[in-house]
PDB file of C-alpha atoms in Angstrom:
ATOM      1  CA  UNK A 370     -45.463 -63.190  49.505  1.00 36.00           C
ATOM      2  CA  UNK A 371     -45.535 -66.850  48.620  1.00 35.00           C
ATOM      3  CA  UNK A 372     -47.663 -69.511  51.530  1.00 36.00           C
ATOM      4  CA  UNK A 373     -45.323 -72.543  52.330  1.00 36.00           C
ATOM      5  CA  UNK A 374     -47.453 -74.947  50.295  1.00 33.00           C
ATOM      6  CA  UNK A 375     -46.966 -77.877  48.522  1.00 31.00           C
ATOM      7  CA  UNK A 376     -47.181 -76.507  45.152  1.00 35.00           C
ATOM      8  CA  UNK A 377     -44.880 -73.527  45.774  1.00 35.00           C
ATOM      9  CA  UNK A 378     -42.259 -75.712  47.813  1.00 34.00           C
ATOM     10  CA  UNK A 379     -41.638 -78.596  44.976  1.00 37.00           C
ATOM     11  CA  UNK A 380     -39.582 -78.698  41.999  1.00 39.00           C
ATOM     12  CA  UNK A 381     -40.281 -82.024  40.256  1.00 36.00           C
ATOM     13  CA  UNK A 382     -37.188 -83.703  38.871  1.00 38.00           C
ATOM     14  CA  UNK A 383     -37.983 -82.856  35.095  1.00 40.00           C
ATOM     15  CA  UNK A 384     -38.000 -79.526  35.780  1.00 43.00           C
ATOM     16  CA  UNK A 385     -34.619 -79.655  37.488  1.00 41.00           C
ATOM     17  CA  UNK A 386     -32.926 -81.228  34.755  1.00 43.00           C
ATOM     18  CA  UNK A 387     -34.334 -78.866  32.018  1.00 44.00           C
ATOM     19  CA  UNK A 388     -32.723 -76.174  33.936  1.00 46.00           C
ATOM     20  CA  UNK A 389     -29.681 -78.151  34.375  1.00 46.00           C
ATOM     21  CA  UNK A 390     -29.373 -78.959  30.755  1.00 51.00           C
ATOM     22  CA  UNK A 391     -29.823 -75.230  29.403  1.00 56.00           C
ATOM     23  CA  UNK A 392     -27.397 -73.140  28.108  1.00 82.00           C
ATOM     24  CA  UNK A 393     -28.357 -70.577  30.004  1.00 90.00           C
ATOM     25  CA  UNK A 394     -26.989 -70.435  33.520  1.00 93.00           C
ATOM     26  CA  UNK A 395     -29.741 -70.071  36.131  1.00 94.00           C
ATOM     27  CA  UNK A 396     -28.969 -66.928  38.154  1.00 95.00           C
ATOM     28  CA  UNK A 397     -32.399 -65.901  39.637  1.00 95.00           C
ATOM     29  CA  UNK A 398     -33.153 -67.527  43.188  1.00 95.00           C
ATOM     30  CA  UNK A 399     -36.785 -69.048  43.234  1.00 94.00           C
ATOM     31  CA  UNK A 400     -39.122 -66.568  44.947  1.00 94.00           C
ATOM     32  CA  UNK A 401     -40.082 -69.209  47.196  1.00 94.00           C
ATOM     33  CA  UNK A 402     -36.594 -69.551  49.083  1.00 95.00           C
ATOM     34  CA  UNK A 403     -36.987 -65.642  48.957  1.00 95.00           C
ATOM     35  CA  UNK A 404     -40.129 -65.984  50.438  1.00 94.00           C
ATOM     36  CA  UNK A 405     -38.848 -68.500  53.217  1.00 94.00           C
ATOM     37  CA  UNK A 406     -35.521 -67.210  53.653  1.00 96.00           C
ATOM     38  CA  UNK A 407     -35.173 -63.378  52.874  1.00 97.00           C
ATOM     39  CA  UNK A 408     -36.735 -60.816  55.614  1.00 96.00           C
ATOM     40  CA  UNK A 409     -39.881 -59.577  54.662  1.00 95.00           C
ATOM     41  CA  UNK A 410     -39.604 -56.517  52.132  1.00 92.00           C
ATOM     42  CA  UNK A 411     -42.301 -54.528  55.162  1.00 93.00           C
ATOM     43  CA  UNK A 412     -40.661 -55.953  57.952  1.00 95.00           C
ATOM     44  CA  UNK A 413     -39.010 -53.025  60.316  1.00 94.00           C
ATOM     45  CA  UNK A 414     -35.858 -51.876  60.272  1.00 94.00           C
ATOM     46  CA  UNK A 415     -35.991 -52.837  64.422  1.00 93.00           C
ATOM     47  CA  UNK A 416     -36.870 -56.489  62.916  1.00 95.00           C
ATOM     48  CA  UNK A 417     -34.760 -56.209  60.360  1.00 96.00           C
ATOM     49  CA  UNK A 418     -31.145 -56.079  62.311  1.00 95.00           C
ATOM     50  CA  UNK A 419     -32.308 -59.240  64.282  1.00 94.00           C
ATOM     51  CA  UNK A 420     -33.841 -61.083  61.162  1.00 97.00           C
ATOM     52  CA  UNK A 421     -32.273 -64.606  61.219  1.00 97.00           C
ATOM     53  CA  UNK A 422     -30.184 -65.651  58.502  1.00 97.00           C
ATOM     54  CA  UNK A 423     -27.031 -67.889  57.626  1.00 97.00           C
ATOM     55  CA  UNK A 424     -24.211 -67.119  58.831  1.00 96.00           C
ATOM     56  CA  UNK A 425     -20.551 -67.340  57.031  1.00 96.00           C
ATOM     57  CA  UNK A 426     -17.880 -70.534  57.355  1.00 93.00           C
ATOM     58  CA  UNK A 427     -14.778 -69.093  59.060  1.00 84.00           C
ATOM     59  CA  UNK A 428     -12.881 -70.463  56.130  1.00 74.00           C
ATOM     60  CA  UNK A 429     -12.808 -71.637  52.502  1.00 63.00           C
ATOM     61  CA  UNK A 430     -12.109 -74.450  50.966  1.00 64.00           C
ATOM     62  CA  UNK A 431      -8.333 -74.215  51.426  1.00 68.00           C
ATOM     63  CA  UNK A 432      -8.135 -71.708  48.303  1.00 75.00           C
ATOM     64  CA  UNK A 433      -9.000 -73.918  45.566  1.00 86.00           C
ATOM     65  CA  UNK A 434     -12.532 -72.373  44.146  1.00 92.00           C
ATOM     66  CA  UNK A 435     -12.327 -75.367  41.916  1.00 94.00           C
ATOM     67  CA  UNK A 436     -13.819 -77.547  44.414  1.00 95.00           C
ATOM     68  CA  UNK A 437     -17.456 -75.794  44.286  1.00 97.00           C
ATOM     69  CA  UNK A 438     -17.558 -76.310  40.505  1.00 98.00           C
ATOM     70  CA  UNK A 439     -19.123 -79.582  39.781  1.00 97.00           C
ATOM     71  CA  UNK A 440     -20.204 -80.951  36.361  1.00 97.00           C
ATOM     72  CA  UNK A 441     -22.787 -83.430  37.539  1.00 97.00           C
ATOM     73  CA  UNK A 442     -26.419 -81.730  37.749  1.00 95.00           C
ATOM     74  CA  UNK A 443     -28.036 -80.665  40.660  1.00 95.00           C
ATOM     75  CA  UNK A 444     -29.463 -83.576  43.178  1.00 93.00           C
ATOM     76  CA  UNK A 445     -31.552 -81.556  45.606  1.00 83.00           C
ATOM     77  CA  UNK A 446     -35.009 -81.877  43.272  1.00 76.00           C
ATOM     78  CA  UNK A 447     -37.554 -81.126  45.268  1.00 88.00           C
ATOM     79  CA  UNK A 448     -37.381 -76.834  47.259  1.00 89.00           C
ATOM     80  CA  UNK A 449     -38.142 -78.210  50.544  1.00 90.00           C
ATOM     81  CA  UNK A 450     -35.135 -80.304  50.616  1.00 93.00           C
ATOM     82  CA  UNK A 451     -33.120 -77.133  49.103  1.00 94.00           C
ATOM     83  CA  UNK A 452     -34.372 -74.525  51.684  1.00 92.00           C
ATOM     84  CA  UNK A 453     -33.780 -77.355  54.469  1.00 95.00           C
ATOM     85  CA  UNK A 454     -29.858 -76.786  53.507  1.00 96.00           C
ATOM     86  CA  UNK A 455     -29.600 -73.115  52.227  1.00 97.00           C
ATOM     87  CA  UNK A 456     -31.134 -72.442  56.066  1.00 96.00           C
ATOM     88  CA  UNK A 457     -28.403 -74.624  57.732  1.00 96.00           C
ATOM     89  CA  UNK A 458     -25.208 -74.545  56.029  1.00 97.00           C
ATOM     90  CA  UNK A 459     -22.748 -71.711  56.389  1.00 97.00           C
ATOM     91  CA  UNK A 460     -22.099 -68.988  53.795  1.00 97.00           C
ATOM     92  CA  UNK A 461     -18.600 -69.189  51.866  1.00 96.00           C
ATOM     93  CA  UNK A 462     -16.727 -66.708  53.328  1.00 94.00           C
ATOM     94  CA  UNK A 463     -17.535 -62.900  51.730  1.00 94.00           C
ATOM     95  CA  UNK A 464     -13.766 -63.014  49.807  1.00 93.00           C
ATOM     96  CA  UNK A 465     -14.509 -66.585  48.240  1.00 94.00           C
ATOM     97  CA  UNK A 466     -18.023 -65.672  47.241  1.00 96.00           C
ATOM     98  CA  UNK A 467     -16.516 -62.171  45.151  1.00 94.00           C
ATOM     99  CA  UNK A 468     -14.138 -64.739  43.519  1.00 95.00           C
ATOM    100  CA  UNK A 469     -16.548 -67.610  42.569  1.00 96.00           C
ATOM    101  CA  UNK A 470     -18.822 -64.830  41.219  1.00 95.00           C
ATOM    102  CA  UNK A 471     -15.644 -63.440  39.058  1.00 94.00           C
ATOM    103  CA  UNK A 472     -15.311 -67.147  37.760  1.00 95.00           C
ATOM    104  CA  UNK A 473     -18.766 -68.417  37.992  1.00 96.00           C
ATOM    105  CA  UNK A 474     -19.637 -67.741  33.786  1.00 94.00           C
ATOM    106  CA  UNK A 475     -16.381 -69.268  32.919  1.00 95.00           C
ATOM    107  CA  UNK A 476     -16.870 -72.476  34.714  1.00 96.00           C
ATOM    108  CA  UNK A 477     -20.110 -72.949  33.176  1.00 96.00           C
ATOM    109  CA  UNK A 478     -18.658 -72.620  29.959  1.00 95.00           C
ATOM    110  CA  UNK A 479     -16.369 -75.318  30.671  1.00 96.00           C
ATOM    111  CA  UNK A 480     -19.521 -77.643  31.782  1.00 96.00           C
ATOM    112  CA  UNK A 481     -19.558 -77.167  35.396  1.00 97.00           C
ATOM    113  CA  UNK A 482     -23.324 -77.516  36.516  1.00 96.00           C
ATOM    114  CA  UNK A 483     -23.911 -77.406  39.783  1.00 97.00           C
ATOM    115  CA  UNK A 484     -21.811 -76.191  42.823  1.00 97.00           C
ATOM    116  CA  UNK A 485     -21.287 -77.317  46.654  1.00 97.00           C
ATOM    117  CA  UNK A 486     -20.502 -75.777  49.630  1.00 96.00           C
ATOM    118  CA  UNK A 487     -16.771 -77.042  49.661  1.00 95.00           C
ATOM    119  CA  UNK A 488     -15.889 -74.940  52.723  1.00 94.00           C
ATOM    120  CA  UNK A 489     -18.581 -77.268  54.923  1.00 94.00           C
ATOM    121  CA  UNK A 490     -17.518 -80.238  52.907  1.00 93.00           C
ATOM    122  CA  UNK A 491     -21.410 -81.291  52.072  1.00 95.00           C
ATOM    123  CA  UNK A 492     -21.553 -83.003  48.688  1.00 95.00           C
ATOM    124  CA  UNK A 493     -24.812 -81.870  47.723  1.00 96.00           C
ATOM    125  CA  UNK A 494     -25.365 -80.852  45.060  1.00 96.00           C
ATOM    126  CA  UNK A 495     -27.254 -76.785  44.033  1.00 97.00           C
ATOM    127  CA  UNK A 496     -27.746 -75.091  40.713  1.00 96.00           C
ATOM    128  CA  UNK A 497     -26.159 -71.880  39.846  1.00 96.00           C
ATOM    129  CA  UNK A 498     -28.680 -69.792  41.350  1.00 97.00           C
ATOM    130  CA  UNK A 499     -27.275 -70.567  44.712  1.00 97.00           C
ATOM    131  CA  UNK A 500     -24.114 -68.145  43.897  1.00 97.00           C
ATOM    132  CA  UNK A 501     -27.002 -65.739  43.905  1.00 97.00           C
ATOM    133  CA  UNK A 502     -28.542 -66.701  47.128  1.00 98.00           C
ATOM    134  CA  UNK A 503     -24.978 -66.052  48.541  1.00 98.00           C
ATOM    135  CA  UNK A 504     -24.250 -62.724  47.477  1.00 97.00           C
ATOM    136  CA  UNK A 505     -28.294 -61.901  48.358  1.00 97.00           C
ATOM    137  CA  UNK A 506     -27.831 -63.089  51.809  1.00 98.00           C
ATOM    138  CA  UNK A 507     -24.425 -61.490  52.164  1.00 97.00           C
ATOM    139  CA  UNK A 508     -25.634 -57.897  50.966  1.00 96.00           C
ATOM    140  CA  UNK A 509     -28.451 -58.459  53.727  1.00 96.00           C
ATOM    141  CA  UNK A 510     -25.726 -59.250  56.411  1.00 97.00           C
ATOM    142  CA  UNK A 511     -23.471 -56.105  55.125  1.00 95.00           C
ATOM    143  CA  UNK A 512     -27.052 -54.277  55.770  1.00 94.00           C
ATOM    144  CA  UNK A 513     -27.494 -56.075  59.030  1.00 96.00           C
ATOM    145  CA  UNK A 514     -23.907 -54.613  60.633  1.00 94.00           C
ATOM    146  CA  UNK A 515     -24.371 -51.322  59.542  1.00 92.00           C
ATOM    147  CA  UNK A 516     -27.809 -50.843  60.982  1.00 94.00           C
ATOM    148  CA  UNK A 517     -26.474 -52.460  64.055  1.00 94.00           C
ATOM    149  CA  UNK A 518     -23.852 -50.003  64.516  1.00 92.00           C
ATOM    150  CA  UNK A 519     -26.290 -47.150  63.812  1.00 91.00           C
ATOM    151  CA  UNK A 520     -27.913 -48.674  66.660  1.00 90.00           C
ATOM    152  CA  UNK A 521     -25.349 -48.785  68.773  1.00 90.00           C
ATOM    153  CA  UNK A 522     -24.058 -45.143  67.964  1.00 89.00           C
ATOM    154  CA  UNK A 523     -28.005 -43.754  68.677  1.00 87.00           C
ATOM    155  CA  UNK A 524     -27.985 -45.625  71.964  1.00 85.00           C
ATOM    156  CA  UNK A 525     -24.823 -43.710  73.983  1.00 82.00           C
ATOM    157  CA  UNK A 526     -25.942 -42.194  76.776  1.00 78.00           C
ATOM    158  CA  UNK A 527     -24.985 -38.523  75.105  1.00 72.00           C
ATOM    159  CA  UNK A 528     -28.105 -38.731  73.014  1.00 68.00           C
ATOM    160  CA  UNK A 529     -30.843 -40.085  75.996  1.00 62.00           C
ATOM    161  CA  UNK A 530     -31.857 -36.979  76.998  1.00 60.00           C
ATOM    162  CA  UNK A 531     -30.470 -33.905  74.331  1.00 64.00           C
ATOM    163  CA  UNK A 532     -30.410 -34.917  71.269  1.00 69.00           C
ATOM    164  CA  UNK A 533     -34.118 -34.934  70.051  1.00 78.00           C
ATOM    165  CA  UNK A 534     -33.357 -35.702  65.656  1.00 80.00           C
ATOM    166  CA  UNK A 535     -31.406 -39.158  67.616  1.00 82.00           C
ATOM    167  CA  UNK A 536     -34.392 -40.052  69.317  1.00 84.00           C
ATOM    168  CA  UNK A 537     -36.341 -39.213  66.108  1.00 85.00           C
ATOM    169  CA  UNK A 538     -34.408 -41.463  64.175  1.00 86.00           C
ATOM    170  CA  UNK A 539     -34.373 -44.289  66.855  1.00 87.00           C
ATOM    171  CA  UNK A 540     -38.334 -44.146  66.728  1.00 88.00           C
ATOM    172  CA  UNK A 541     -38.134 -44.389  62.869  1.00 86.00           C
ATOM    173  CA  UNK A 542     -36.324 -47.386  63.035  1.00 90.00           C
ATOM    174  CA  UNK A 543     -39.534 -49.026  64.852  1.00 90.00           C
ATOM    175  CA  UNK A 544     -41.730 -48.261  61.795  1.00 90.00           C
ATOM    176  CA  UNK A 545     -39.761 -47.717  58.463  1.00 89.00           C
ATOM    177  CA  UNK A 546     -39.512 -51.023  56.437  1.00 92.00           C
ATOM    178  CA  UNK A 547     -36.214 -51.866  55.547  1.00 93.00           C
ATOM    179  CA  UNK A 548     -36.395 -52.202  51.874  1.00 90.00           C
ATOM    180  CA  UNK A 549     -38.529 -49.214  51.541  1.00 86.00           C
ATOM    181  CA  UNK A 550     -37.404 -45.713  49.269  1.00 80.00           C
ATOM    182  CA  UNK A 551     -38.637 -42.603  51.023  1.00 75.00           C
ATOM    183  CA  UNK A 552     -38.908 -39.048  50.163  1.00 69.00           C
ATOM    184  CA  UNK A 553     -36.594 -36.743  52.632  1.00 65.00           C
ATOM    185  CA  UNK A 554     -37.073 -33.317  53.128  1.00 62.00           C
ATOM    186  CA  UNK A 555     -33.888 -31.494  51.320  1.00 57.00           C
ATOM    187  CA  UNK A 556     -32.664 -34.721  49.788  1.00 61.00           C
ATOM    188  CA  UNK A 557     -34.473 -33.759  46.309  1.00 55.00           C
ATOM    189  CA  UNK A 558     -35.186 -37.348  45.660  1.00 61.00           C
ATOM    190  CA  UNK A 559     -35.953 -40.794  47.325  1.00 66.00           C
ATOM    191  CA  UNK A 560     -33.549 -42.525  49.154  1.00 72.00           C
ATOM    192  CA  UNK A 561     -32.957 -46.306  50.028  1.00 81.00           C
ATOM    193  CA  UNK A 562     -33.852 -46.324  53.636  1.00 84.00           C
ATOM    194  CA  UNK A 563     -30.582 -48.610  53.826  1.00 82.00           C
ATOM    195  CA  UNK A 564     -28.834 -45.558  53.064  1.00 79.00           C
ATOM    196  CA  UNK A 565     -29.758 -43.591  55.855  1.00 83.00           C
ATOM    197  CA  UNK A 566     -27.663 -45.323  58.423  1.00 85.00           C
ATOM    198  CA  UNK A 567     -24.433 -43.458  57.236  1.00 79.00           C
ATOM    199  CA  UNK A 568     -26.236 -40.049  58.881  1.00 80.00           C
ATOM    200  CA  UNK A 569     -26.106 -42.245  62.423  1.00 83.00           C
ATOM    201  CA  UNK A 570     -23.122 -42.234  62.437  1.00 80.00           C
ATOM    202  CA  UNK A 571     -19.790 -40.127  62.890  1.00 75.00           C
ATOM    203  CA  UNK A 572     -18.594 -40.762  59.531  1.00 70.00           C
ATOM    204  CA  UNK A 573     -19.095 -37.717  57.834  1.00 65.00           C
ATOM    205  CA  UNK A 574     -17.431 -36.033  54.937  1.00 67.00           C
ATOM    206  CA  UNK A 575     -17.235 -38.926  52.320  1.00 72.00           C
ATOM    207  CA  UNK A 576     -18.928 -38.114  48.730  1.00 77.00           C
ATOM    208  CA  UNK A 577     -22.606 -39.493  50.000  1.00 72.00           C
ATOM    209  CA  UNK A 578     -22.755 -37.068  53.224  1.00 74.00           C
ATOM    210  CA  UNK A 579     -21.337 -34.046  51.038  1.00 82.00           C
ATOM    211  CA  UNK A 580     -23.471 -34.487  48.264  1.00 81.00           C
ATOM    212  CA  UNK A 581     -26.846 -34.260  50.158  1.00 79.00           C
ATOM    213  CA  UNK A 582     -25.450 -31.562  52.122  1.00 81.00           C
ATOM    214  CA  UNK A 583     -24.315 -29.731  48.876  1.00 85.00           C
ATOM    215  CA  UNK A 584     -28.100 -30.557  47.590  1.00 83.00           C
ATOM    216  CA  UNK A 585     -29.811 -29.380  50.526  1.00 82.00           C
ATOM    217  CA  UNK A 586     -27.641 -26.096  50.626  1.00 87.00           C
ATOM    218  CA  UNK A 587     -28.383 -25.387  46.788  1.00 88.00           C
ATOM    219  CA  UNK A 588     -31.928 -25.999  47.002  1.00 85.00           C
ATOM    220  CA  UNK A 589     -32.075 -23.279  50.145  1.00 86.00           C
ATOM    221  CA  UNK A 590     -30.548 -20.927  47.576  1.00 91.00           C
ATOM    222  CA  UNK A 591     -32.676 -21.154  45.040  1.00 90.00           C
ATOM    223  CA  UNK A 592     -35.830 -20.508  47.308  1.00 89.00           C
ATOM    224  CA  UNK A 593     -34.462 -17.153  47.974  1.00 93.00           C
ATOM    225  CA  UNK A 594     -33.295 -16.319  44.425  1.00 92.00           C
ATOM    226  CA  UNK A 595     -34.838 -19.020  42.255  1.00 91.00           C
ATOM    227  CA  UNK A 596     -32.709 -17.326  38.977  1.00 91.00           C
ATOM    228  CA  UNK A 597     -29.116 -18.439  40.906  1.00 92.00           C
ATOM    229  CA  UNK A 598     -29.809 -21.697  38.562  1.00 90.00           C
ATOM    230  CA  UNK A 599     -29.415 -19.867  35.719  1.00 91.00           C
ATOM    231  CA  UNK A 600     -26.263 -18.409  36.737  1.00 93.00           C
ATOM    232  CA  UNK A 601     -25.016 -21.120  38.722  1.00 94.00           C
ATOM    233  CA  UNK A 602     -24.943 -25.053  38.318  1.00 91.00           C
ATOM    234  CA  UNK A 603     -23.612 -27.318  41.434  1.00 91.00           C
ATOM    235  CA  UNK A 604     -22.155 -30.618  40.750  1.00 90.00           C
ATOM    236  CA  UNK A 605     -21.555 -33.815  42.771  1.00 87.00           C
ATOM    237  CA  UNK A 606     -18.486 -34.697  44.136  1.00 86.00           C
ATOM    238  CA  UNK A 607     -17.454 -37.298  41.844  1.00 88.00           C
ATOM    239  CA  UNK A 608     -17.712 -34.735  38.683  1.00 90.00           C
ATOM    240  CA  UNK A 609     -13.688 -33.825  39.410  1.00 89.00           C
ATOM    241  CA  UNK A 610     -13.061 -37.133  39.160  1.00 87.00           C
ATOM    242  CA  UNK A 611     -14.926 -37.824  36.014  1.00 88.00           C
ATOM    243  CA  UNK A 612     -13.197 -34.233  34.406  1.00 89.00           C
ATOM    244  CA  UNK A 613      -9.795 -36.065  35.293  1.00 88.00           C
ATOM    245  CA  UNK A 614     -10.993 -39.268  33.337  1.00 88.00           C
ATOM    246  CA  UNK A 615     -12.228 -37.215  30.597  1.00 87.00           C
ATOM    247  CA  UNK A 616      -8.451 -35.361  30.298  1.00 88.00           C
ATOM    248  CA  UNK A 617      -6.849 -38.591  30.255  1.00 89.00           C
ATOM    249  CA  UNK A 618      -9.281 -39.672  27.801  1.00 87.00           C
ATOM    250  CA  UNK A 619      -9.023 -36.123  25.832  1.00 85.00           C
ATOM    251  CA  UNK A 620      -8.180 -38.008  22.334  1.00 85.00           C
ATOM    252  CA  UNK A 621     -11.749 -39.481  21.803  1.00 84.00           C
ATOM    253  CA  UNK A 622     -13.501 -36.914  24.439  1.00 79.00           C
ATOM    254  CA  UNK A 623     -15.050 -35.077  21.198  1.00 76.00           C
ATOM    255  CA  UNK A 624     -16.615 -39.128  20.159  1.00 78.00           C
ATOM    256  CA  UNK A 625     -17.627 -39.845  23.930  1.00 76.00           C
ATOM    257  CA  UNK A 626     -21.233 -38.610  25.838  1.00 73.00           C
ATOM    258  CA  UNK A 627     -20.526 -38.140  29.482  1.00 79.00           C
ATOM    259  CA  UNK A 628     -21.967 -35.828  32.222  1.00 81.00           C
ATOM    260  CA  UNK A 629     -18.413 -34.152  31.244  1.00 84.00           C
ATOM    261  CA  UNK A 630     -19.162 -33.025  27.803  1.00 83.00           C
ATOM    262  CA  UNK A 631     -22.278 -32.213  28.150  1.00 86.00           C
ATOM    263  CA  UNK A 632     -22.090 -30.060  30.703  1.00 87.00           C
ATOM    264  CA  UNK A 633     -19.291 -28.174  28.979  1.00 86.00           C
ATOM    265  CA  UNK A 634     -20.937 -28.316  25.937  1.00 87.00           C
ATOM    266  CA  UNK A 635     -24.176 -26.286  27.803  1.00 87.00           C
ATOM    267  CA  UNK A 636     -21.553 -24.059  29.959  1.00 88.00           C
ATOM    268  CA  UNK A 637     -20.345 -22.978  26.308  1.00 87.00           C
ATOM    269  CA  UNK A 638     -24.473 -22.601  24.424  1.00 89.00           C
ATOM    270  CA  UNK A 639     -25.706 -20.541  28.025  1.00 90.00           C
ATOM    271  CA  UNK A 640     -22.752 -19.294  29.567  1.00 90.00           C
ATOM    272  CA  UNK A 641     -22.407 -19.613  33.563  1.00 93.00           C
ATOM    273  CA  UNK A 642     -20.299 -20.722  36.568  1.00 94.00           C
ATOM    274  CA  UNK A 643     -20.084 -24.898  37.392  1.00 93.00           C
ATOM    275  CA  UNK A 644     -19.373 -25.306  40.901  1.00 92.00           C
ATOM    276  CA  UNK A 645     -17.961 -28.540  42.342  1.00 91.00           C
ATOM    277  CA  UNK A 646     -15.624 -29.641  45.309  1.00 90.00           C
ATOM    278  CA  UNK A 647     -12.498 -31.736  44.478  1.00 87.00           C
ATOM    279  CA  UNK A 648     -10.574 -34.128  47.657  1.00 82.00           C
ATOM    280  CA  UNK A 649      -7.144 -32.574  47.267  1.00 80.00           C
ATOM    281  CA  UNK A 650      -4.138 -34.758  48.456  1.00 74.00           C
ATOM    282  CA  UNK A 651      -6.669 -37.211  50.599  1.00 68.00           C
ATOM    283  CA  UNK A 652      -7.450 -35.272  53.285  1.00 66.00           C
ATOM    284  CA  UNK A 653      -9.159 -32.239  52.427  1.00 80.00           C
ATOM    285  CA  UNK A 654     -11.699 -30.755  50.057  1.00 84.00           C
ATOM    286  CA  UNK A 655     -11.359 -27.480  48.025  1.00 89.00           C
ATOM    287  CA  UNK A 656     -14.112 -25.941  46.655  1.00 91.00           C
ATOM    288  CA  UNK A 657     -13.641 -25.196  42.152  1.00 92.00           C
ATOM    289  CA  UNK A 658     -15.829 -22.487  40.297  1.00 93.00           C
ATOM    290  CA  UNK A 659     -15.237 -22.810  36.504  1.00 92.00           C
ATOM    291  CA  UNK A 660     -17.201 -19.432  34.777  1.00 93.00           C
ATOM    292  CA  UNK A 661     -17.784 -18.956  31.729  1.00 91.00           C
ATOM    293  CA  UNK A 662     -18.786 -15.413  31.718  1.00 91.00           C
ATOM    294  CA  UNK A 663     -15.701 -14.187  33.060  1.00 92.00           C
ATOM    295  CA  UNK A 664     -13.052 -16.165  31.727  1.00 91.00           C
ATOM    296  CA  UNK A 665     -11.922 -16.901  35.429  1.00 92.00           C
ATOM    297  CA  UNK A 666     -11.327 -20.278  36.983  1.00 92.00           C
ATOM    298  CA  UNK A 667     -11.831 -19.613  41.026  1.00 89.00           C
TER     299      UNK A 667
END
């Protein structure tokens, strides 16, 4: 991580303009706002859901995204003047930010080269990048609720005293960094810590939840009869949806590489059963076996 010195905490006013003047519109945020303004990539996931950072306007700029588009370059030149106001002003609200990232490319094409925070009426002046720095800090916030509900769901008084994998997972939260991957035992691959929070939670039987549960069931099969994979493959829960597509699609299907073909094309060259789940009507799940050996479509 970057030290707040003077080196790393000035842009000189050259350097701003050369930016400015590019045709390429600046997009990455400077590692030292990330440094000063982004939670540490170790810090805790305890840490994390209390980390400081902005918050959002309650409002826009009265619907017209046209106001954060300026032409004029940036006039913040030097980053400890920048950080002073990304720390201090209010986020657009989440809506407005999807929308000026939808139009951000084509106002730079028109000349636009710089934007404001419209919604706080400050005239200031960032580059691009800043569009960045508010979907970063949003993402972080979106993380920031979740975990916080997580928290909230581990902490009812059901769980103090009988429910020993929630008191597991509440001690985990003291240790695991936030941005970390991990290996979990019967996932089959690492996971985002981030992701975990869905499993504190009562939300259970949307794709994520079914496909580790589908993976973790599989892989208990085939450590009693390790051959079941040749006789056998399990797909996620999105492969329905992506047989639909490819049906809709059929007239180019034999042009087109997808998960699809290719795992008809190896159900025909080895044949075998595929095995998937498909959400039927929105509210339940039915369970599809496709096999090839048989003919049969259970």
């Amino acid at each position: 991580m970057l030290s707040d010195t003077t080196q790393e905490l000035s842009v000189t006013l050259e350097d701003a303009q050369t930016t400015t003047e590019s045709n390429e519109m600046p997009v990455v945020v400077p590692q030292a706002v990330k440094a000063k303004i982004f939670p540490p990539e170790r810090l805790s996931l305890d840490s994390f859901i209390n980390f400081p950072l902005p918050s959002y306007a309650s409002a826009g700029s009265n619907g017209d995204l046209t106001q954060y588009f300026v032409t004029l370059p940036p006039d913040l030149t030097t980053m400890t003047a920048i950080m002073d106001a990304l720390q201090t002003l209010p986020l657009p609200p989440p809506s407005v930010i999807k929308q000026l990232s939808s139009q951000a490319a084509s106002a730079w094409q028109n000349g636009s080269r710089s934007l404001v925070y419209a919604h706080a009426n400050d005239p200031r002046r960032f580059a691009f990048w800043v569009l960045s720095f508010w979907r970063g800090v949003s993402e972080l916030r979106t993380n920031q609720t979740g975990w916080r509900a997580a928290q909230r769901f581990l902490s009812q008084p059901a769980f103090h005293h009988d429910d020993s994998e929630a008191i597991a997972f509440t001690a985990h939260m003291s240790t695991l960094p936030w941005s970390d991957r991990i290996m979990v035992r019967g996932f089959g691959d690492w996971v985002l810590v981030q992701d975990l929070r869905q499993f504190a939670s009562r939300d259970w039987l949307n794709n994520s939840h079914l496909n580790v549960m589908l993976g973790v069931m599989y892989d208990k099969i085939k450590a009693i009869d390790p051959a079941v994979e040749l006789r056998y493959k399990v797909q996620n829960t999105f492969f329905c949806a992506q047989l639909r597509a490819a049906y809709a699609a059929r007239a180019t299907y034999a042009e087109t590489r997808s998960v699809v073909r290719d795992a008809g094309t190896n159900l025909v060259d080895a044949p075998h059963t595929i095995c998937f789940i498909s959400h039927v009507r929105g509210n339940h799940w039915t369970a599809v076996a496709v096999d090839s050996v048989n003919l049969q479509i259970h």
